[in-house]
Short mmCIF file of C-alpha atoms in Angstrom, two decimals:
data_model
loop_
_atom_site.label_atom_id
_atom_site.label_comp_id
_atom_site.label_asym_id
_atom_site.label_seq_id
_atom_site.Cartn_x
_atom_site.Cartn_y
_atom_site.Cartn_z
CA MET A 1 -4.23 73.08 -69.91
CA PRO A 2 -4.96 72.76 -66.42
CA GLU A 3 -5.19 69.30 -64.87
CA THR A 4 -8.28 68.11 -63.70
CA SER A 5 -9.36 65.35 -61.23
CA PRO A 6 -11.06 62.50 -62.07
CA PRO A 7 -14.88 62.76 -61.05
CA ARG A 8 -15.67 61.39 -57.70
CA ARG A 9 -17.98 58.18 -57.87
CA ASP A 10 -20.18 57.57 -55.22
CA PRO A 11 -20.04 54.00 -53.88
CA ARG A 12 -23.21 51.52 -54.33
CA PRO A 13 -24.88 50.05 -51.58
CA GLY A 14 -23.39 47.93 -49.60
CA GLN A 15 -19.72 48.92 -51.08
CA GLU A 16 -19.47 51.24 -48.75
CA ARG A 17 -16.09 51.84 -46.90
CA TRP A 18 -15.05 53.54 -43.39
CA VAL A 19 -11.55 54.22 -42.31
CA ALA A 20 -10.90 54.99 -38.63
CA PRO A 21 -8.79 57.70 -37.59
CA PRO A 22 -5.34 56.80 -36.33
CA ASP A 23 -6.01 57.19 -32.49
CA ALA A 24 -9.27 55.27 -32.87
CA VAL A 25 -7.29 52.01 -31.51
CA GLU A 26 -4.77 51.70 -29.01
CA VAL A 27 -2.01 49.12 -29.82
CA VAL A 28 -2.03 47.28 -26.53
CA ALA A 29 1.29 44.88 -27.05
CA THR A 30 3.10 43.46 -30.20
CA ASP A 31 3.71 39.83 -30.95
CA ARG A 32 7.73 39.28 -29.91
CA VAL A 33 9.51 35.96 -30.37
CA ASP A 34 12.23 35.26 -27.19
CA VAL A 35 15.35 33.67 -28.36
CA HIS A 36 17.66 32.51 -25.78
CA GLY A 37 21.11 32.80 -27.44
CA ALA A 38 22.14 31.75 -30.87
CA PRO A 39 19.97 28.83 -32.86
CA ALA A 40 21.52 25.48 -31.82
CA GLY A 41 23.15 23.09 -33.95
CA PHE A 42 22.70 19.08 -34.80
CA TRP A 43 25.07 18.47 -31.47
CA GLY A 44 23.22 21.19 -29.56
CA SER A 45 19.76 20.31 -30.58
CA ALA A 46 20.76 16.31 -29.71
CA TRP A 47 22.29 17.53 -26.16
CA ARG A 48 18.96 19.29 -25.08
CA GLN A 49 16.79 16.24 -25.97
CA LEU A 50 19.66 13.82 -24.11
CA ARG A 51 19.79 15.89 -20.72
CA ARG A 52 15.94 15.70 -20.54
CA LYS A 53 16.19 11.78 -21.34
CA PRO A 54 15.55 10.37 -18.27
CA LEU A 55 17.34 7.17 -19.71
CA PHE A 56 20.17 9.17 -20.49
CA LEU A 57 20.77 10.25 -16.76
CA VAL A 58 20.16 6.71 -15.29
CA SER A 59 22.81 5.36 -18.17
CA MET A 60 25.10 8.28 -17.57
CA ALA A 61 25.41 7.81 -13.67
CA ILE A 62 25.88 4.24 -14.38
CA ILE A 63 28.94 4.82 -16.56
CA VAL A 64 30.49 7.05 -14.45
CA LEU A 65 30.11 5.19 -11.43
CA VAL A 66 31.37 2.10 -12.85
CA LEU A 67 34.54 4.42 -14.70
CA LEU A 68 35.03 5.57 -11.23
CA VAL A 69 35.31 2.15 -9.78
CA ALA A 70 37.73 1.03 -12.55
CA ALA A 71 40.22 3.93 -12.57
CA PHE A 72 40.18 4.13 -8.68
CA PRO A 73 39.35 1.09 -6.92
CA GLY A 74 41.28 2.04 -3.92
CA LEU A 75 38.45 4.88 -3.01
CA PHE A 76 35.64 1.61 -2.78
CA THR A 77 37.87 -0.80 -0.75
CA GLY A 78 40.94 -1.12 0.89
CA GLN A 79 41.17 -4.84 1.08
CA ASP A 80 44.16 -6.64 -1.66
CA PRO A 81 41.76 -8.86 -4.08
CA ARG A 82 44.64 -10.92 -4.33
CA HIS A 83 45.13 -11.75 -0.67
CA CYS A 84 43.32 -14.95 0.36
CA VAL A 85 43.07 -17.07 3.55
CA VAL A 86 42.17 -20.43 3.25
CA ASP A 87 40.55 -20.42 6.66
CA PHE A 88 38.06 -17.76 5.88
CA SER A 89 36.77 -19.91 3.13
CA LEU A 90 33.35 -19.11 2.18
CA ALA A 91 32.94 -17.35 5.49
CA PRO A 92 29.88 -15.15 5.28
CA PRO A 93 29.49 -11.40 5.06
CA ASN A 94 30.77 -9.07 8.17
CA ARG A 95 30.80 -5.72 9.02
CA ASP A 96 34.55 -5.13 7.45
CA HIS A 97 33.85 -7.54 4.17
CA TRP A 98 30.32 -6.89 2.94
CA PHE A 99 30.29 -9.71 0.07
CA GLY A 100 31.83 -12.11 2.49
CA TYR A 101 34.77 -14.65 1.15
CA ASP A 102 34.48 -16.91 -1.83
CA LEU A 103 36.64 -20.73 -2.13
CA GLN A 104 39.93 -19.54 -2.04
CA GLY A 105 39.33 -17.15 1.12
CA CYS A 106 39.37 -14.11 -1.42
CA ASP A 107 37.04 -11.05 -0.15
CA ILE A 108 34.47 -10.79 -2.56
CA TYR A 109 33.82 -6.92 -2.61
CA ALA A 110 37.31 -6.21 -2.85
CA ARG A 111 37.21 -8.71 -6.10
CA THR A 112 34.10 -7.19 -7.75
CA ILE A 113 35.60 -3.77 -7.18
CA TYR A 114 39.06 -4.45 -8.99
CA GLY A 115 37.48 -6.98 -11.57
CA ALA A 116 35.83 -3.81 -13.26
CA ARG A 117 39.54 -2.51 -14.18
CA ALA A 118 40.05 -5.25 -16.64
CA SER A 119 36.57 -5.35 -18.10
CA VAL A 120 35.97 -1.69 -18.38
CA LEU A 121 39.73 -1.72 -19.78
CA THR A 122 39.23 -4.76 -22.41
CA GLY A 123 35.89 -2.55 -23.57
CA VAL A 124 37.26 0.87 -23.74
CA GLY A 125 40.31 -0.24 -25.97
CA ALA A 126 38.68 -2.67 -28.08
CA THR A 127 35.87 -0.07 -28.88
CA LEU A 128 38.54 2.80 -29.79
CA LEU A 129 40.78 0.25 -32.18
CA PHE A 130 37.15 -0.78 -33.78
CA LEU A 131 36.03 2.31 -34.57
CA LEU A 132 39.45 3.66 -35.57
CA VAL A 133 39.57 0.62 -37.57
CA GLY A 134 36.22 0.53 -39.15
CA GLY A 135 34.98 3.48 -38.99
CA SER A 136 38.18 5.03 -41.14
CA LEU A 137 37.53 2.24 -43.40
CA GLY A 138 34.00 2.52 -44.20
CA ALA A 139 34.38 6.30 -44.22
CA LEU A 140 36.90 5.86 -47.12
CA ALA A 141 35.10 3.34 -49.10
CA GLY A 142 31.96 5.52 -49.10
CA PHE A 143 33.85 8.56 -49.98
CA TYR A 144 36.26 7.95 -52.79
CA GLY A 145 34.14 4.48 -54.26
CA GLY A 146 35.84 2.80 -57.13
CA PRO A 147 38.10 -0.08 -56.51
CA LEU A 148 38.86 1.25 -53.14
CA ASP A 149 35.32 0.37 -51.88
CA SER A 150 35.15 -2.95 -53.66
CA ILE A 151 38.25 -4.41 -51.54
CA ILE A 152 37.15 -2.95 -48.88
CA SER A 153 33.35 -4.33 -48.97
CA ARG A 154 34.23 -7.96 -50.05
CA ILE A 155 37.44 -8.05 -46.90
CA ALA A 156 34.79 -6.32 -44.63
CA GLU A 157 32.35 -9.66 -46.02
CA ILE A 158 34.65 -12.22 -45.12
CA VAL A 159 35.67 -10.99 -41.82
CA TYR A 160 32.08 -10.65 -40.99
CA ALA A 161 30.83 -14.25 -42.13
CA ILE A 162 33.78 -15.49 -39.11
CA PRO A 163 31.89 -15.61 -35.71
CA LEU A 164 33.55 -14.06 -33.29
CA MET A 165 33.14 -16.21 -30.57
CA LEU A 166 34.94 -18.66 -32.00
CA ALA A 167 37.64 -17.24 -33.51
CA ALA A 168 38.40 -15.46 -30.10
CA ILE A 169 38.55 -18.54 -28.38
CA VAL A 170 40.97 -20.34 -31.37
CA LEU A 171 43.03 -17.23 -31.27
CA MET A 172 43.17 -16.98 -27.51
CA GLN A 173 44.21 -20.97 -27.58
CA LEU A 174 47.06 -20.23 -29.57
CA ALA A 175 48.29 -17.18 -28.20
CA GLY A 176 51.35 -17.54 -25.94
CA HIS A 177 50.93 -14.64 -23.29
CA ARG A 178 47.17 -14.12 -22.96
CA THR A 179 47.02 -10.24 -21.85
CA ILE A 180 44.88 -7.83 -22.29
CA TRP A 181 46.12 -5.88 -25.38
CA VAL A 182 45.37 -9.41 -27.18
CA VAL A 183 41.83 -9.76 -26.19
CA ILE A 184 41.62 -6.21 -27.40
CA ALA A 185 43.37 -7.12 -30.80
CA ILE A 186 41.27 -9.74 -31.10
CA LEU A 187 37.69 -8.63 -30.27
CA ALA A 188 38.61 -5.31 -33.10
CA ALA A 189 40.29 -7.56 -35.65
CA PHE A 190 36.73 -9.57 -35.80
CA THR A 191 34.03 -6.86 -35.75
CA TRP A 192 35.30 -3.88 -37.41
CA PRO A 193 33.17 -4.67 -40.68
CA GLN A 194 29.95 -3.84 -38.14
CA VAL A 195 30.98 -0.10 -37.79
CA ALA A 196 32.60 -0.27 -41.54
CA ARG A 197 29.56 -0.53 -43.09
CA ILE A 198 27.20 1.83 -40.95
CA ALA A 199 30.11 4.72 -41.57
CA ARG A 200 30.52 3.80 -45.07
CA GLY A 201 26.22 4.26 -45.10
CA SER A 202 26.19 7.62 -43.47
CA VAL A 203 29.07 8.93 -45.56
CA LEU A 204 26.99 7.90 -48.89
CA ALA A 205 24.25 10.00 -47.43
CA ALA A 206 26.25 12.77 -46.54
CA LYS A 207 28.01 13.17 -50.01
CA GLY A 208 25.93 14.36 -52.29
CA SER A 209 24.53 17.35 -49.81
CA ASP A 210 24.91 20.91 -50.84
CA TYR A 211 27.37 22.03 -48.33
CA VAL A 212 29.57 19.14 -50.14
CA LEU A 213 28.61 20.89 -53.56
CA ALA A 214 30.02 24.01 -51.72
CA ALA A 215 33.01 23.00 -50.76
CA GLN A 216 33.92 21.35 -53.87
CA ALA A 217 32.79 24.79 -55.55
CA LEU A 218 35.33 26.07 -53.80
CA GLY A 219 38.17 24.49 -54.84
CA VAL A 220 38.17 22.22 -51.28
CA SER A 221 40.40 19.23 -51.63
CA ARG A 222 38.75 15.87 -51.86
CA PHE A 223 40.15 14.52 -48.28
CA ARG A 224 39.74 18.05 -46.34
CA ILE A 225 36.17 17.83 -47.78
CA LEU A 226 35.92 14.65 -45.88
CA VAL A 227 37.62 15.26 -42.73
CA ARG A 228 36.30 18.45 -42.22
CA HIS A 229 33.00 18.36 -43.64
CA ILE A 230 31.57 15.22 -43.90
CA ILE A 231 33.21 12.85 -41.08
CA PRO A 232 31.38 15.40 -38.49
CA ASN A 233 28.20 15.10 -40.42
CA ALA A 234 28.34 11.41 -40.33
CA LEU A 235 29.26 10.42 -36.98
CA GLY A 236 25.72 10.05 -35.61
CA PRO A 237 24.71 6.55 -36.21
CA VAL A 238 28.35 5.29 -35.70
CA ILE A 239 28.65 6.72 -31.82
CA VAL A 240 25.74 4.78 -31.26
CA VAL A 241 26.62 1.84 -33.11
CA THR A 242 29.99 1.81 -31.00
CA THR A 243 28.24 2.41 -27.83
CA ILE A 244 26.38 -0.42 -27.85
CA TRP A 245 29.74 -2.53 -28.88
CA LEU A 246 31.17 -1.31 -26.22
CA GLY A 247 28.94 -3.18 -23.55
CA VAL A 248 29.36 -6.22 -26.13
CA PHE A 249 32.76 -6.08 -25.85
CA ILE A 250 32.92 -6.34 -21.79
CA VAL A 251 30.82 -9.31 -22.09
CA THR A 252 33.05 -11.21 -24.94
CA GLU A 253 36.12 -10.60 -22.56
CA ALA A 254 33.84 -12.22 -19.38
CA THR A 255 32.64 -14.84 -21.56
CA LEU A 256 36.32 -15.80 -22.94
CA SER A 257 37.43 -15.53 -18.92
CA PHE A 258 34.54 -17.50 -17.83
CA LEU A 259 35.46 -20.42 -20.11
CA GLY A 260 39.19 -20.37 -19.20
CA VAL A 261 40.76 -19.07 -22.49
CA GLY A 262 40.49 -14.92 -21.66
CA LEU A 263 42.71 -13.38 -19.23
CA PRO A 264 45.09 -14.93 -17.18
CA PRO A 265 44.22 -16.13 -13.47
CA THR A 266 46.61 -13.35 -12.03
CA GLU A 267 44.18 -10.93 -13.62
CA VAL A 268 41.11 -9.96 -11.28
CA SER A 269 38.03 -10.40 -13.81
CA TRP A 270 34.50 -10.57 -13.54
CA GLY A 271 34.10 -13.43 -15.70
CA ALA A 272 36.53 -15.31 -14.28
CA ASP A 273 35.25 -14.86 -10.63
CA ILE A 274 31.67 -15.78 -12.31
CA ALA A 275 33.44 -19.27 -13.34
CA ALA A 276 34.67 -19.83 -10.02
CA GLY A 277 31.07 -19.06 -8.36
CA GLN A 278 29.16 -21.33 -10.47
CA ARG A 279 30.91 -24.33 -9.04
CA GLN A 280 29.75 -23.24 -5.77
CA LEU A 281 26.12 -22.93 -6.63
CA ARG A 282 24.82 -26.19 -6.34
CA ALA A 283 25.87 -26.03 -2.72
CA GLY A 284 23.80 -22.92 -2.16
CA SER A 285 26.65 -20.10 -2.27
CA LEU A 286 25.71 -16.88 -4.52
CA ILE A 287 29.05 -15.95 -4.56
CA LEU A 288 28.47 -15.36 -8.39
CA PHE A 289 25.61 -13.19 -7.85
CA TYR A 290 28.15 -10.09 -7.13
CA PRO A 291 30.41 -10.43 -10.19
CA ALA A 292 27.21 -11.21 -12.41
CA THR A 293 25.41 -8.47 -10.95
CA ALA A 294 28.00 -5.74 -11.52
CA LEU A 295 28.45 -6.94 -15.02
CA ALA A 296 24.96 -6.99 -15.97
CA LEU A 297 24.75 -3.33 -14.93
CA THR A 298 27.76 -2.19 -16.66
CA VAL A 299 26.13 -3.66 -19.62
CA LEU A 300 23.04 -2.18 -19.47
CA GLY A 301 24.23 1.07 -18.52
CA PHE A 302 26.44 0.91 -22.25
CA ILE A 303 22.76 -0.21 -23.58
CA MET A 304 20.64 2.34 -22.22
CA LEU A 305 23.63 4.98 -23.80
CA GLY A 306 23.28 3.74 -26.69
CA ASP A 307 19.29 3.83 -26.99
CA ALA A 308 19.36 7.34 -25.61
CA LEU A 309 21.98 8.48 -28.30
CA ARG A 310 19.85 6.87 -31.31
CA ASP A 311 16.99 8.49 -30.47
CA ALA A 312 18.68 11.75 -30.01
CA LEU A 313 21.26 11.75 -33.22
CA ASP A 314 18.76 9.42 -35.61
CA PRO A 315 16.43 12.41 -37.42
CA LYS A 316 13.63 9.93 -37.77
CA GLU A 317 13.41 9.29 -34.16
CA ARG A 318 12.81 12.66 -33.12
CA ARG A 319 9.88 13.91 -32.00
#
């Protein structure tokens, strides 16, 4: 039986359709998306945001300058900070000695330059030990939980309740040899709970992520999951708090030296020079202005860096 096509029906009024021929409309351009390189990950996106922030650029300029001064003080002055001539006591500034002389006849500019080494070394050393101890304990407590979490948390609460400055003053008085390494150990010993709590919370937040469940399904060991997957994704808040505490450590070392219980007098320190300059402040001498300004700018640089990192690494702060 031959096939027959269905009868053609004329459209109702108002339902007519017209189809334009293929060459009736000229295609001028097509939409396209320009992709420059591979998509940026978390750290790449954070870096792109940071390098456009004036706050980050200014803080890095200050920090790089301070690090250069601390590492290579001979590039900035040819004077010996420990060479003092009593005849030049409180002499005004001149062409060769920009900041003048202190009460002992020492060059204030040279002491300000060389004082950066002790303060920066103490701050960086205490920060690294603070991060290593507190970050490791916090990550282990948050990932494994159970009795280990309870023990670490209780110890952290006990240490956290001890005032840092009070403990540092007492222990520095009891220490036989007050060296930079003693100051570093004391500062880190009473501050590691700060970063431990941040690390524990970050690890707990990353612990239930999909990539962790996928790694567990593939049979990856728990310790390897912690090291390779959780810690890299939980470092953001830890880096922020560590950067801010670096400035706190520098201030604490200067405070201890100012009180006379910090570094020994043989070490050139901003805190000791501020204490020496305080005695001459009533006489109208502004000796303490120079080391105090250097200390303030250094701490300001690290605090500004911490604020910029917080805005870039914290997803809640991103705009």
